CSV table of C-alpha atoms and ligand atoms in Angstrom, one decimal:
chain,number,residue,atom,x,y,z
A,1,MET,CA,32.3,-112.2,-23.3
A,2,ALA,CA,30.6,-109.3,-22.0
A,3,GLU,CA,27.3,-111.0,-21.9
A,4,GLU,CA,29.2,-113.4,-19.7
A,5,LEU,CA,30.6,-110.7,-17.5
A,6,ALA,CA,26.0,-109.2,-17.3
A,7,LEU,CA,25.4,-112.0,-15.7
A,8,ALA,CA,28.3,-112.9,-13.9
A,9,LEU,CA,27.7,-109.2,-12.8
A,10,CYS,CA,24.1,-108.5,-12.8
A,11,LEU,CA,25.2,-105.8,-14.8
A,12,THR,CA,23.2,-104.5,-18.2
A,13,LYS,CA,24.0,-105.6,-21.2
A,14,SER,CA,25.3,-102.0,-22.5
A,15,LYS,CA,27.4,-101.4,-19.2
A,16,ALA,CA,28.5,-104.9,-19.7
A,17,HIS,CA,30.9,-103.8,-23.5
A,18,ALA,CA,31.6,-100.0,-21.7
A,19,LEU,CA,33.3,-102.2,-19.5
A,20,VAL,CA,34.6,-105.2,-22.1
A,21,GLY,CA,35.7,-101.5,-24.0
A,22,ARG,CA,37.9,-100.2,-21.2
A,23,ALA,CA,39.4,-103.4,-19.9
A,24,GLU,CA,40.4,-104.0,-24.0
A,25,GLY,CA,41.5,-99.7,-24.0
A,26,LEU,CA,43.6,-100.7,-21.1
A,27,ALA,CA,45.1,-103.9,-21.6
A,28,ASP,CA,45.9,-103.6,-26.0
A,29,ARG,CA,46.9,-100.1,-25.6
A,30,PHE,CA,47.6,-98.9,-22.1
A,31,PRO,CA,49.9,-101.9,-20.6
A,32,GLN,CA,52.1,-99.3,-18.4
A,33,VAL,CA,48.9,-98.1,-17.0
A,34,LEU,CA,47.5,-100.9,-16.9
A,35,ARG,CA,50.8,-102.3,-15.4
A,36,LEU,CA,51.2,-100.0,-12.1
A,37,VAL,CA,47.0,-101.4,-11.5
A,38,GLU,CA,48.6,-104.7,-11.8
A,39,GLU,CA,51.8,-103.9,-9.0
A,40,GLY,CA,48.5,-102.6,-7.1
A,41,HIS,CA,50.9,-99.5,-7.2
A,42,VAL,CA,47.6,-96.6,-8.2
A,43,PRO,CA,43.4,-97.8,-8.1
A,44,LEU,CA,41.8,-99.3,-11.5
A,45,ALA,CA,39.1,-95.8,-11.9
A,46,SER,CA,43.2,-94.0,-12.0
A,47,ALA,CA,44.0,-96.4,-15.0
A,48,VAL,CA,40.0,-96.4,-16.2
A,49,ALA,CA,40.0,-92.3,-16.3
A,50,VAL,CA,43.3,-92.1,-18.7
A,51,ASN,CA,42.1,-94.9,-20.6
A,52,ASP,CA,38.0,-92.8,-21.3
A,53,ALA,CA,40.1,-89.3,-21.6
A,54,ALA,CA,42.2,-91.1,-24.6
A,55,ALA,CA,40.3,-93.0,-26.4
A,56,TRP,CA,40.1,-90.9,-29.4
A,57,LEU,CA,43.7,-91.3,-29.8
A,58,ASP,CA,45.0,-93.2,-32.0
A,59,ALA,CA,47.6,-96.1,-31.1
A,60,GLY,CA,50.7,-94.3,-32.4
A,61,LYS,CA,49.7,-91.7,-29.4
A,62,ALA,CA,48.3,-93.3,-27.0
A,63,VAL,CA,51.7,-94.4,-27.0
A,64,VAL,CA,53.1,-91.9,-25.7
A,65,VAL,CA,50.3,-91.1,-23.7
A,66,ASP,CA,50.8,-94.0,-21.9
A,67,ARG,CA,54.4,-94.5,-21.0
A,68,VAL,CA,53.4,-90.8,-20.1
A,69,MET,CA,51.3,-91.6,-17.5
A,70,ALA,CA,52.6,-94.1,-16.1
A,71,GLY,CA,54.8,-92.0,-14.4
A,72,ARG,CA,52.6,-88.9,-13.4
A,73,LEU,CA,49.9,-91.8,-12.0
A,74,MET,CA,50.7,-92.4,-8.6
A,75,GLY,CA,48.7,-90.8,-6.1
A,76,LYS,CA,46.9,-89.1,-8.4
A,77,ASN,CA,42.9,-89.6,-7.6
A,78,PRO,CA,40.5,-90.6,-10.6
A,79,THR,CA,39.7,-87.1,-10.9
A,80,GLN,CA,43.1,-86.2,-11.0
A,81,ALA,CA,44.2,-88.9,-13.2
A,82,ARG,CA,41.0,-87.7,-16.1
A,83,ARG,CA,42.8,-84.5,-15.7
A,84,SER,CA,46.2,-85.2,-16.2
A,85,THR,CA,45.6,-87.4,-19.2
A,86,ASN,CA,43.6,-84.5,-20.9
A,87,ALA,CA,47.2,-82.0,-20.4
A,88,ALA,CA,49.2,-85.3,-22.3
A,89,VAL,CA,46.8,-86.0,-24.4
A,90,ALA,CA,47.0,-82.2,-25.7
A,91,ARG,CA,49.8,-82.2,-25.9
A,92,ALA,CA,50.8,-85.7,-28.1
A,93,ASP,CA,47.6,-84.9,-30.0
A,94,PRO,CA,47.3,-80.7,-30.5
A,95,GLU,CA,45.6,-80.7,-34.1
A,96,GLY,CA,43.1,-83.5,-32.2
A,97,PHE,CA,41.9,-81.1,-29.2
A,98,GLU,CA,41.5,-78.5,-31.1
A,99,GLU,CA,39.5,-80.3,-33.8
A,100,ARG,CA,37.8,-82.3,-30.5
A,101,ALA,CA,37.6,-78.9,-29.1
A,102,ARG,CA,35.3,-77.4,-31.9
A,103,ARG,CA,32.6,-80.3,-32.8
A,104,GLN,CA,31.4,-80.9,-28.7
A,105,CYS,CA,30.8,-77.2,-28.6
A,106,GLU,CA,28.8,-77.9,-32.2
A,107,ALA,CA,26.8,-80.2,-29.8
A,108,ARG,CA,26.1,-77.7,-27.3
A,109,ARG,CA,22.0,-77.6,-26.8
A,110,PHE,CA,19.8,-76.7,-23.9
A,111,ARG,CA,17.2,-79.0,-22.4
A,112,LEU,CA,14.8,-78.7,-19.9
A,113,ARG,CA,14.3,-82.2,-17.3
A,114,HIS,CA,11.0,-83.0,-16.1
A,115,GLY,CA,11.5,-84.2,-12.0
A,116,VAL,CA,9.3,-85.3,-10.0
A,117,ALA,CA,7.3,-83.5,-7.1
A,118,GLY,CA,6.4,-79.9,-9.8
A,119,VAL,CA,10.0,-79.9,-10.1
A,120,ALA,CA,13.0,-79.3,-13.4
A,121,GLY,CA,15.8,-78.5,-13.8
A,122,LEU,CA,17.4,-77.0,-16.5
A,123,SER,CA,21.1,-78.0,-18.1
A,124,LEU,CA,23.3,-75.9,-21.0
A,125,ASP,CA,25.3,-78.7,-22.2
A,126,ASN,CA,28.9,-78.4,-24.3
A,127,ALA,CA,29.0,-74.5,-24.2
A,128,PRO,CA,32.5,-72.9,-24.8
A,129,VAL,CA,34.3,-72.9,-21.1
A,130,ASP,CA,35.3,-69.3,-21.4
A,131,ARG,CA,31.5,-68.5,-21.7
A,132,ALA,CA,30.3,-70.7,-20.0
A,133,THR,CA,32.2,-70.2,-16.7
A,134,ALA,CA,32.7,-66.2,-17.8
A,135,ALA,CA,28.3,-66.5,-16.7
A,136,TYR,CA,28.8,-69.1,-13.1
A,137,VAL,CA,30.6,-66.3,-12.1
A,138,CYS,CA,28.2,-64.0,-13.2
A,139,VAL,CA,25.3,-66.0,-11.2
A,140,ASP,CA,27.6,-66.9,-8.2
A,141,ARG,CA,28.7,-62.5,-8.1
A,142,LEU,CA,24.8,-61.6,-8.2
A,143,ALA,CA,23.8,-64.2,-6.1
A,144,ARG,CA,26.3,-63.1,-2.7
A,145,ARG,CA,25.3,-59.8,-3.5
A,146,LEU,CA,21.8,-60.7,-2.0
A,147,LYS,CA,23.3,-63.2,0.9
A,148,THR,CA,23.2,-60.1,3.4
A,149,GLY,CA,22.1,-61.2,6.9
A,150,ASP,CA,18.7,-61.8,7.5
A,151,GLU,CA,18.9,-63.5,3.7
A,152,THR,CA,17.8,-67.1,4.6
A,153,ARG,CA,18.4,-68.6,0.8
A,154,THR,CA,21.3,-70.5,1.8
A,155,LEU,CA,23.9,-70.0,-1.8
A,156,ASP,CA,23.1,-72.4,-3.6
A,157,GLN,CA,19.1,-71.7,-4.1
A,158,LEU,CA,20.2,-68.1,-4.6
A,159,ARG,CA,22.4,-68.3,-7.0
A,160,ALA,CA,19.3,-71.2,-8.5
A,161,ASP,CA,16.7,-67.9,-8.3
A,162,VAL,CA,19.3,-65.7,-9.8
A,163,ALA,CA,19.7,-68.7,-12.8
A,164,MET,CA,16.0,-68.2,-13.1
A,165,ASP,CA,15.1,-64.7,-13.5
A,166,MET,CA,17.8,-64.2,-16.1
A,167,LEU,CA,16.7,-66.9,-18.1
A,168,VAL,CA,13.1,-65.5,-17.5
A,169,GLY,CA,14.1,-62.6,-18.5
A,170,LYS,CA,14.3,-59.9,-14.8
A,171,GLN,CA,16.9,-57.5,-14.9
A,172,PHE,CA,19.7,-57.2,-12.5
A,173,GLY,CA,22.5,-54.2,-12.8
A,174,GLY,CA,25.3,-53.6,-11.9
A,175,GLU,CA,29.1,-54.5,-13.3
A,176,VAL,CA,29.8,-57.9,-12.5
A,177,LYS,CA,33.9,-57.9,-11.9
A,178,ALA,CA,35.7,-61.6,-10.6
A,179,HIS,CA,38.5,-63.0,-12.0
A,180,VAL,CA,39.2,-66.8,-13.1
A,181,TYR,CA,43.0,-67.6,-14.4
A,182,LEU,CA,43.5,-68.3,-17.4
A,183,TYR,CA,47.2,-70.0,-18.1
A,184,LEU,CA,49.8,-69.7,-21.6
A,185,ASP,CA,52.7,-70.0,-22.5
A,186,ALA,CA,54.6,-67.0,-23.2
A,187,LEU,CA,55.7,-68.5,-27.2
A,188,THR,CA,51.2,-69.7,-27.4
A,189,TYR,CA,50.0,-66.5,-26.5
A,190,ALA,CA,52.2,-65.0,-29.2
A,191,GLY,CA,51.0,-67.5,-31.6
A,192,LEU,CA,53.9,-69.0,-32.7
A,193,ARG,CA,53.3,-72.2,-31.1
A,194,ASP,CA,50.3,-74.5,-30.2
A,195,ARG,CA,50.7,-75.6,-26.2
A,196,PRO,CA,47.6,-76.8,-24.8
A,197,ALA,CA,46.5,-73.7,-22.9
A,198,GLU,CA,44.7,-74.3,-18.8
A,199,LEU,CA,42.2,-72.4,-17.3
A,200,ALA,CA,42.0,-72.5,-13.4
A,201,GLY,CA,39.1,-75.4,-11.8
A,202,HIS,CA,38.9,-76.0,-15.7
A,203,GLY,CA,41.1,-78.0,-17.1
A,204,VAL,CA,43.3,-77.8,-20.4
A,205,ILE,CA,41.7,-76.0,-23.4
A,206,PRO,CA,43.6,-75.2,-26.7
A,207,ALA,CA,45.8,-73.2,-27.7
A,208,SER,CA,43.4,-71.0,-29.9
A,209,LEU,CA,40.5,-70.1,-27.9
A,210,ALA,CA,42.8,-69.4,-24.9
A,211,ARG,CA,44.3,-66.5,-27.3
A,212,ASP,CA,40.6,-66.2,-28.1
A,213,ILE,CA,40.1,-65.8,-24.3
A,214,ALA,CA,42.9,-63.6,-23.2
A,215,ALA,CA,42.5,-60.7,-26.4
A,216,GLY,CA,39.2,-60.5,-25.5
A,217,PRO,CA,38.4,-57.0,-24.3
A,218,LYS,CA,35.6,-57.6,-21.7
A,219,THR,CA,36.8,-60.5,-20.5
A,220,VAL,CA,37.0,-62.5,-16.4
A,221,PHE,CA,39.9,-64.2,-17.3
A,222,GLN,CA,43.1,-62.3,-15.5
A,223,ARG,CA,45.9,-64.5,-18.5
A,224,ILE,CA,48.9,-65.5,-16.4
A,225,ILE,CA,51.8,-65.9,-18.5
A,226,THR,CA,54.4,-68.1,-18.4
A,227,ASP,CA,57.5,-69.1,-18.8
A,228,PRO,CA,57.9,-72.0,-21.9
A,229,GLY,CA,60.5,-73.5,-20.3
A,230,THR,CA,60.6,-74.0,-16.9
A,231,GLY,CA,56.0,-73.4,-16.7
A,232,GLN,CA,56.9,-70.9,-14.5
A,233,VAL,CA,54.9,-67.7,-13.3
A,234,VAL,CA,56.3,-64.8,-15.4
A,235,GLU,CA,53.9,-62.4,-16.9
A,236,LEU,CA,50.3,-61.7,-13.8
A,237,GLY,CA,48.1,-59.7,-16.9
A,238,ARG,CA,49.3,-56.6,-17.7
A,239,ARG,CA,51.9,-56.2,-15.0
A,240,ARG,CA,55.0,-57.0,-13.7
A,241,TYR,CA,54.4,-60.4,-10.9
A,242,ARG,CA,56.5,-60.1,-8.6
A,243,PRO,CA,56.6,-57.4,-6.2
A,244,LYS,CA,54.0,-55.3,-7.0
A,245,ALA,CA,51.3,-58.0,-7.3
A,246,GLY,CA,50.2,-58.5,-3.9
A,247,LEU,CA,51.2,-62.4,-1.9
A,248,ALA,CA,48.0,-63.2,-2.2
A,249,GLU,CA,47.5,-63.4,-5.2
A,250,LEU,CA,50.8,-64.4,-5.7
A,251,VAL,CA,50.4,-67.6,-4.0
A,252,ARG,CA,46.7,-68.3,-5.3
A,253,VAL,CA,48.0,-68.4,-9.4
A,254,ARG,CA,50.9,-70.9,-7.8
A,255,ASP,CA,48.3,-73.0,-6.5
A,256,ARG,CA,45.7,-72.9,-8.8
A,257,GLU,CA,43.3,-75.4,-6.5
A,258,CYS,CA,42.5,-76.3,-3.6
A,259,ARG,CA,45.8,-78.4,-2.0
A,260,HIS,CA,44.2,-80.5,-1.0
A,261,PRO,CA,45.3,-83.6,-2.7
A,262,GLY,CA,41.7,-84.2,-4.8
A,263,CYS,CA,40.3,-80.9,-4.7
A,264,THR,CA,39.7,-80.1,-7.9
A,265,ARG,CA,38.2,-76.2,-6.5
A,266,PRO,CA,39.8,-73.0,-8.3
A,267,ALA,CA,42.7,-71.5,-6.4
A,268,GLN,CA,41.2,-67.9,-5.9
A,269,PHE,CA,38.0,-68.7,-4.1
A,270,ALA,CA,39.7,-70.3,-2.0
A,271,ASP,CA,41.0,-69.3,2.0
A,272,LEU,CA,44.5,-69.1,2.7
A,273,ASP,CA,46.0,-70.6,5.8
A,274,HIS,CA,49.0,-69.7,7.2
A,275,CYS,CA,51.3,-73.4,7.1
A,276,ASP,CA,54.2,-73.8,8.4
A,277,SER,CA,57.0,-77.6,8.6
A,278,ARG,CA,56.5,-77.7,12.1
A,279,GLY,CA,52.0,-77.6,11.8
A,280,ARG,CA,51.7,-73.5,13.3
A,281,GLY,CA,49.2,-72.0,12.0
A,282,TRP,CA,49.0,-68.2,12.6
A,283,LYS,CA,48.0,-67.9,15.9
A,284,LYS,CA,50.3,-70.0,16.9
A,285,GLY,CA,53.2,-68.1,15.1
A,286,CYS,CA,53.7,-69.3,11.6
A,287,ARG,CA,55.7,-66.0,9.4
A,288,THR,CA,53.5,-64.8,6.8
A,289,GLY,CA,55.4,-65.7,3.4
A,290,PRO,CA,55.1,-67.9,-0.1
A,291,SER,CA,56.7,-70.7,1.3
A,292,THR,CA,54.0,-70.8,4.6
A,293,LEU,CA,50.5,-70.4,2.6
A,294,VAL,CA,48.7,-72.4,1.3
A,295,GLY,CA,45.9,-71.9,-0.8
A,296,LEU,CA,42.0,-74.3,0.7
A,297,CYS,CA,38.6,-74.5,-0.1
A,298,ARG,CA,36.6,-73.2,3.1
A,299,ALA,CA,35.6,-77.1,3.4
A,300,ASP,CA,39.0,-78.5,3.4
A,301,HIS,CA,40.2,-75.6,5.1
A,302,ARG,CA,38.0,-76.3,8.3
A,303,LEU,CA,40.2,-79.9,8.7
A,304,ARG,CA,42.6,-77.8,10.4
A,305,ASP,CA,40.5,-77.0,13.6
A,306,VAL,CA,39.5,-80.9,13.8
A,307,PRO,CA,40.7,-83.2,16.5
A,308,GLY,CA,43.6,-85.8,14.4
A,309,TRP,CA,44.0,-83.8,11.9
A,310,GLU,CA,47.4,-83.0,10.9
A,311,HIS,CA,48.9,-80.6,8.2
A,312,LYS,CA,52.4,-79.3,7.6
A,313,VAL,CA,54.2,-77.3,4.6
A,314,THR,CA,58.1,-78.6,4.1
A,315,PRO,CA,60.7,-76.6,3.0
A,316,ASP,CA,60.0,-76.8,-0.9
A,317,GLY,CA,56.7,-76.3,-0.4
A,318,THR,CA,55.3,-79.7,0.3
A,319,LEU,CA,52.1,-79.6,2.1
A,320,ALA,CA,51.1,-83.0,4.2
A,321,ILE,CA,48.4,-84.0,5.5
A,322,THR,CA,47.9,-86.0,7.9
A,323,THR,CA,44.0,-88.2,8.7
A,324,PRO,CA,43.6,-89.5,12.4
A,325,ALA,CA,44.1,-92.5,11.2
A,326,LYS,CA,47.3,-92.1,10.4
A,327,GLN,CA,48.0,-92.1,6.7
A,328,THR,CA,49.6,-89.1,5.8
A,329,TYR,CA,48.7,-87.9,1.8
A,330,ARG,CA,51.3,-85.3,0.4
A,331,SER,CA,50.7,-82.1,-2.1
A,332,ARG,CA,52.1,-79.5,-4.7
A,333,PRO,CA,51.0,-77.7,-6.7
A,334,GLU,CA,51.1,-79.1,-10.3
A,335,PRO,CA,54.0,-77.9,-13.3
A,336,LEU,CA,52.5,-75.9,-15.6
A,337,GLY,CA,52.4,-76.2,-19.0
A,338,ARG,CA,53.4,-80.4,-18.7
G,1,ZN,ZN1,39.0,-78.5,-0.9
């Protein structure tokens, strides 16, 4: 079958085999998800993302994930589908998830890839997410410090230069502080159960790793404890969440990621945008409050000023974005720990 497909679609044999494998996986293991595709409710790519993210589950647990994802998949693009499936998989098979995380970490490596015209790439694969994120935040902060008025290099170029200087041993002074949000429920934090936790911008991580990160003395991560029943934030670090923590932090913690549908940039680096149910921004009289602020990354924030785009926030917190083609897309922050 794969060979025929390779000929019909001008694919290499390995690509055709992968395609057949995915089709079989969907048909055999995720029939409810596949039905949504056949009925035209979700794109095939999102269903494939479910299959790929849950490929390692045994048949019994795949049935559970099929049912859960059939209820969650509507309106999700492939990236969101993959992350939502990761969360469902971690929930369905917590031990397997821990084991898989451990095995992936064992396969960590540092590679040099030669390019053309005098360039090469370096990559550090399968590093533990906490250390890789900390390293990225560190490089990013140092690069931003160098981005002064007469600096002509872009931020991407500065990050590359800073990282290279560090790798070859050049010294950079100063302490780097940054917050990356880590969400875990109170019972898991206390070690009473092992619900997977969530790292903003990354997705689910095993409970054991989350506890290690949360307890680490020099962590760049801000732990955010959630109510095991409702998934709502109950504590932010060591402080009570309200009213001491600022409104900006509250909104960023709630949103976790840029609220533009499909965007997964972490909210703690996002702009906070005023928007109400009439689509008014701050200049037009929108009030400041948790229900009228949404986190948007810089690129998506700019769309607010582009003619033809319309943003509205309904009283229940849903952000509705209408495009120039009059298509409306909606987003709400995903509930935590589901
Ligand atoms: Zn965005």
